[in-house]
JSON list of C-alpha atoms in Angstrom, two decimals:
[
{"chain": "A", "resi": 1, "resn": "THR", "atom": "CA", "xyz": [-23.03, -6.09, -27.70]},
{"chain": "A", "resi": 2, "resn": "CYS", "atom": "CA", "xyz": [-21.72, -6.60, -23.83]},
{"chain": "A", "resi": 3, "resn": "GLN", "atom": "CA", "xyz": [-23.47, -9.57, -23.11]},
{"chain": "A", "resi": 4, "resn": "TYR", "atom": "CA", "xyz": [-22.03, -11.26, -20.38]},
{"chain": "A", "resi": 5, "resn": "ALA", "atom": "CA", "xyz": [-19.37, -8.82, -19.98]},
{"chain": "A", "resi": 6, "resn": "ASN", "atom": "CA", "xyz": [-17.49, -7.81, -16.62]},
{"chain": "A", "resi": 7, "resn": "LEU", "atom": "CA", "xyz": [-17.73, -4.07, -16.44]},
{"chain": "A", "resi": 8, "resn": "VAL", "atom": "CA", "xyz": [-17.54, -3.21, -12.61]},
{"chain": "A", "resi": 9, "resn": "GLY", "atom": "CA", "xyz": [-17.13, 0.46, -11.92]},
{"chain": "A", "resi": 10, "resn": "VAL", "atom": "CA", "xyz": [-16.98, 1.64, -15.56]},
{"chain": "A", "resi": 11, "resn": "ASP", "atom": "CA", "xyz": [-17.40, 5.59, -16.02]},
{"chain": "A", "resi": 12, "resn": "PHE", "atom": "CA", "xyz": [-19.78, 5.39, -19.25]},
{"chain": "A", "resi": 13, "resn": "SER", "atom": "CA", "xyz": [-21.30, 8.91, -18.12]},
{"chain": "A", "resi": 14, "resn": "ARG", "atom": "CA", "xyz": [-22.05, 11.13, -21.42]},
{"chain": "A", "resi": 15, "resn": "LEU", "atom": "CA", "xyz": [-21.73, 8.56, -23.80]},
{"chain": "A", "resi": 16, "resn": "LYS", "atom": "CA", "xyz": [-24.48, 7.45, -26.67]},
{"chain": "A", "resi": 17, "resn": "LEU", "atom": "CA", "xyz": [-25.07, 3.66, -26.27]},
{"chain": "A", "resi": 18, "resn": "ASP", "atom": "CA", "xyz": [-28.49, 3.42, -27.71]},
{"chain": "A", "resi": 19, "resn": "PHE", "atom": "CA", "xyz": [-29.62, 0.17, -28.59]},
{"chain": "A", "resi": 20, "resn": "VAL", "atom": "CA", "xyz": [-26.45, -1.65, -26.39]},
{"chain": "A", "resi": 21, "resn": "ASP", "atom": "CA", "xyz": [-27.41, -5.09, -25.54]},
{"chain": "A", "resi": 22, "resn": "PHE", "atom": "CA", "xyz": [-25.63, -5.45, -21.72]},
{"chain": "A", "resi": 23, "resn": "SER", "atom": "CA", "xyz": [-27.67, -8.56, -20.92]},
{"chain": "A", "resi": 24, "resn": "VAL", "atom": "CA", "xyz": [-26.18, -10.53, -18.05]},
{"chain": "A", "resi": 25, "resn": "ALA", "atom": "CA", "xyz": [-23.52, -8.64, -17.53]},
{"chain": "A", "resi": 26, "resn": "ASN", "atom": "CA", "xyz": [-21.86, -7.52, -14.09]},
{"chain": "A", "resi": 27, "resn": "MET", "atom": "CA", "xyz": [-21.98, -3.80, -13.88]},
{"chain": "A", "resi": 28, "resn": "VAL", "atom": "CA", "xyz": [-21.75, -3.28, -10.06]},
{"chain": "A", "resi": 29, "resn": "GLY", "atom": "CA", "xyz": [-20.90, 0.39, -9.34]},
{"chain": "A", "resi": 30, "resn": "ALA", "atom": "CA", "xyz": [-21.01, 1.85, -12.93]},
{"chain": "A", "resi": 31, "resn": "SER", "atom": "CA", "xyz": [-21.81, 5.57, -14.06]},
{"chain": "A", "resi": 32, "resn": "PHE", "atom": "CA", "xyz": [-24.07, 6.30, -16.61]},
{"chain": "A", "resi": 33, "resn": "VAL", "atom": "CA", "xyz": [-24.61, 9.70, -15.35]},
{"chain": "A", "resi": 34, "resn": "GLY", "atom": "CA", "xyz": [-26.06, 11.93, -18.46]},
{"chain": "A", "resi": 35, "resn": "THR", "atom": "CA", "xyz": [-26.29, 8.67, -21.25]},
{"chain": "A", "resi": 36, "resn": "ASN", "atom": "CA", "xyz": [-28.06, 8.02, -23.53]},
{"chain": "A", "resi": 37, "resn": "LEU", "atom": "CA", "xyz": [-29.63, 4.20, -23.30]},
{"chain": "A", "resi": 38, "resn": "THR", "atom": "CA", "xyz": [-32.40, 4.33, -25.70]},
{"chain": "A", "resi": 39, "resn": "ASN", "atom": "CA", "xyz": [-33.70, 1.23, -25.92]},
{"chain": "A", "resi": 40, "resn": "SER", "atom": "CA", "xyz": [-30.81, -0.45, -24.96]},
{"chain": "A", "resi": 41, "resn": "ILE", "atom": "CA", "xyz": [-31.42, -4.28, -22.85]},
{"chain": "A", "resi": 42, "resn": "PHE", "atom": "CA", "xyz": [-30.07, -5.09, -19.25]},
{"chain": "A", "resi": 43, "resn": "ILE", "atom": "CA", "xyz": [-32.13, -7.98, -18.98]},
{"chain": "A", "resi": 44, "resn": "ARG", "atom": "CA", "xyz": [-30.56, -9.91, -15.78]},
{"chain": "A", "resi": 45, "resn": "THR", "atom": "CA", "xyz": [-27.81, -7.99, -15.59]},
{"chain": "A", "resi": 46, "resn": "ASP", "atom": "CA", "xyz": [-26.31, -6.77, -11.72]},
{"chain": "A", "resi": 47, "resn": "LEU", "atom": "CA", "xyz": [-26.57, -2.93, -11.64]},
{"chain": "A", "resi": 48, "resn": "SER", "atom": "CA", "xyz": [-25.93, -2.75, -7.84]},
{"chain": "A", "resi": 49, "resn": "ALA", "atom": "CA", "xyz": [-25.09, 0.65, -6.64]},
{"chain": "A", "resi": 50, "resn": "VAL", "atom": "CA", "xyz": [-25.33, 2.08, -10.51]},
{"chain": "A", "resi": 51, "resn": "ASN", "atom": "CA", "xyz": [-25.35, 6.20, -11.09]},
{"chain": "A", "resi": 52, "resn": "PHE", "atom": "CA", "xyz": [-28.49, 6.52, -14.05]},
{"chain": "A", "resi": 53, "resn": "GLU", "atom": "CA", "xyz": [-28.38, 10.31, -12.69]},
{"chain": "A", "resi": 54, "resn": "GLY", "atom": "CA", "xyz": [-29.91, 12.49, -15.89]},
{"chain": "A", "resi": 55, "resn": "ALA", "atom": "CA", "xyz": [-29.49, 9.02, -18.26]},
{"chain": "A", "resi": 56, "resn": "THR", "atom": "CA", "xyz": [-32.10, 8.88, -20.79]},
{"chain": "A", "resi": 57, "resn": "LEU", "atom": "CA", "xyz": [-33.05, 5.19, -20.36]},
{"chain": "A", "resi": 58, "resn": "LYS", "atom": "CA", "xyz": [-35.94, 5.47, -22.60]},
{"chain": "A", "resi": 59, "resn": "ASN", "atom": "CA", "xyz": [-37.68, 1.86, -23.63]},
{"chain": "A", "resi": 60, "resn": "VAL", "atom": "CA", "xyz": [-35.02, 0.19, -22.21]},
{"chain": "A", "resi": 61, "resn": "ASP", "atom": "CA", "xyz": [-35.37, -3.54, -20.71]},
{"chain": "A", "resi": 62, "resn": "PHE", "atom": "CA", "xyz": [-34.50, -3.84, -16.90]},
{"chain": "A", "resi": 63, "resn": "THR", "atom": "CA", "xyz": [-36.32, -7.56, -16.74]},
{"chain": "A", "resi": 64, "resn": "ALA", "atom": "CA", "xyz": [-35.48, -9.31, -13.85]},
{"chain": "A", "resi": 65, "resn": "ALA", "atom": "CA", "xyz": [-31.86, -6.75, -13.25]},
{"chain": "A", "resi": 66, "resn": "VAL", "atom": "CA", "xyz": [-30.69, -6.31, -10.21]},
{"chain": "A", "resi": 67, "resn": "LEU", "atom": "CA", "xyz": [-30.91, -2.51, -8.92]},
{"chain": "A", "resi": 68, "resn": "ASP", "atom": "CA", "xyz": [-30.01, -2.56, -5.58]},
{"chain": "A", "resi": 69, "resn": "GLN", "atom": "CA", "xyz": [-28.68, 0.85, -4.47]},
{"chain": "A", "resi": 70, "resn": "ALA", "atom": "CA", "xyz": [-29.20, 2.13, -7.89]},
{"chain": "A", "resi": 71, "resn": "SER", "atom": "CA", "xyz": [-29.82, 5.51, -8.47]},
{"chain": "A", "resi": 72, "resn": "PHE", "atom": "CA", "xyz": [-32.18, 7.00, -10.97]},
{"chain": "A", "resi": 73, "resn": "LYS", "atom": "CA", "xyz": [-32.30, 10.87, -9.79]},
{"chain": "A", "resi": 74, "resn": "GLY", "atom": "CA", "xyz": [-33.43, 12.93, -12.83]},
{"chain": "A", "resi": 75, "resn": "ALA", "atom": "CA", "xyz": [-33.51, 9.83, -15.18]},
{"chain": "A", "resi": 76, "resn": "ASN", "atom": "CA", "xyz": [-36.11, 9.66, -18.45]},
{"chain": "A", "resi": 77, "resn": "LEU", "atom": "CA", "xyz": [-37.44, 6.01, -17.74]},
{"chain": "A", "resi": 78, "resn": "ASP", "atom": "CA", "xyz": [-40.25, 6.85, -20.65]},
{"chain": "A", "resi": 79, "resn": "GLY", "atom": "CA", "xyz": [-41.42, 3.36, -21.64]},
{"chain": "A", "resi": 80, "resn": "ALA", "atom": "CA", "xyz": [-38.55, 1.85, -19.88]},
{"chain": "A", "resi": 81, "resn": "VAL", "atom": "CA", "xyz": [-39.37, -2.25, -18.99]},
{"chain": "A", "resi": 82, "resn": "LEU", "atom": "CA", "xyz": [-39.29, -3.18, -15.20]},
{"chain": "A", "resi": 83, "resn": "CYS", "atom": "CA", "xyz": [-40.45, -6.86, -15.04]},
{"chain": "A", "resi": 84, "resn": "ASP", "atom": "CA", "xyz": [-39.22, -8.98, -12.32]},
{"chain": "A", "resi": 85, "resn": "VAL", "atom": "CA", "xyz": [-37.54, -5.88, -10.83]},
{"chain": "A", "resi": 86, "resn": "ASP", "atom": "CA", "xyz": [-36.99, -5.29, -6.96]},
{"chain": "A", "resi": 87, "resn": "LEU", "atom": "CA", "xyz": [-37.52, -1.71, -6.58]},
{"chain": "A", "resi": 88, "resn": "GLU", "atom": "CA", "xyz": [-37.55, -1.30, -2.27]},
{"chain": "A", "resi": 89, "resn": "THR", "atom": "CA", "xyz": [-33.82, -0.67, -2.51]},
{"chain": "A", "resi": 90, "resn": "VAL", "atom": "CA", "xyz": [-33.92, 1.70, -5.84]},
{"chain": "A", "resi": 91, "resn": "LEU", "atom": "CA", "xyz": [-32.63, 5.11, -5.09]},
{"chain": "A", "resi": 92, "resn": "ASP", "atom": "CA", "xyz": [-33.92, 8.61, -6.06]},
{"chain": "A", "resi": 93, "resn": "LEU", "atom": "CA", "xyz": [-36.63, 6.97, -8.47]},
{"chain": "A", "resi": 94, "resn": "THR", "atom": "CA", "xyz": [-40.07, 9.32, -8.00]},
{"chain": "A", "resi": 95, "resn": "LYS", "atom": "CA", "xyz": [-43.75, 8.69, -8.85]},
{"chain": "A", "resi": 96, "resn": "GLU", "atom": "CA", "xyz": [-43.95, 10.65, -11.60]},
{"chain": "A", "resi": 97, "resn": "GLN", "atom": "CA", "xyz": [-40.69, 8.53, -13.37]},
{"chain": "A", "resi": 98, "resn": "LEU", "atom": "CA", "xyz": [-42.85, 4.96, -11.95]},
{"chain": "A", "resi": 99, "resn": "ASP", "atom": "CA", "xyz": [-45.98, 6.43, -13.73]},
{"chain": "A", "resi": 100, "resn": "LYS", "atom": "CA", "xyz": [-43.98, 6.43, -17.21]},
{"chain": "A", "resi": 101, "resn": "VAL", "atom": "CA", "xyz": [-42.52, 2.80, -17.16]},
{"chain": "A", "resi": 102, "resn": "LYS", "atom": "CA", "xyz": [-44.22, -0.08, -18.51]},
{"chain": "A", "resi": 103, "resn": "LYS", "atom": "CA", "xyz": [-45.11, -2.07, -15.28]},
{"chain": "A", "resi": 104, "resn": "PHE", "atom": "CA", "xyz": [-47.47, -4.03, -13.27]},
{"chain": "A", "resi": 105, "resn": "LYS", "atom": "CA", "xyz": [-47.66, -5.51, -9.86]},
{"chain": "A", "resi": 106, "resn": "THR", "atom": "CA", "xyz": [-47.67, -8.73, -9.85]},
{"chain": "A", "resi": 107, "resn": "LYS", "atom": "CA", "xyz": [-47.25, -10.88, -6.09]},
{"chain": "A", "resi": 108, "resn": "GLY", "atom": "CA", "xyz": [-45.05, -9.43, -3.78]},
{"chain": "A", "resi": 109, "resn": "LYS", "atom": "CA", "xyz": [-42.92, -6.52, -4.95]},
{"chain": "A", "resi": 110, "resn": "VAL", "atom": "CA", "xyz": [-42.32, -7.38, -8.39]},
{"chain": "A", "resi": 111, "resn": "TYR", "atom": "CA", "xyz": [-43.43, -5.40, -11.52]},
{"chain": "A", "resi": 112, "resn": "CYS", "atom": "CA", "xyz": [-43.92, -6.68, -14.82]},
{"chain": "A", "resi": 113, "resn": "PRO", "atom": "CA", "xyz": [-45.00, -5.14, -18.30]}
]
């Protein structure tokens, strides 16, 4: 578990990190390029400017995560949870990716399963 950890700018690229709990961690500017994060947890994690390009994010829980300027180019978000997340400033997130996410729109621009 990496709960409450300070992991600013850490390069996790191409690692297998499935089932890891990163809840409430500070991960600003971290890189998860090509990383397998299946079933991992990012509840209330600051993921500002994080690069998830090509990452496997199946069933990842992003509840209340900060995703400002986070890039999801080519990421697999099948079954991921986006609850209490503002997607306005997220980068490279396509309609096709969002169609595979567990979410629904509540008042404002917040998404919850």
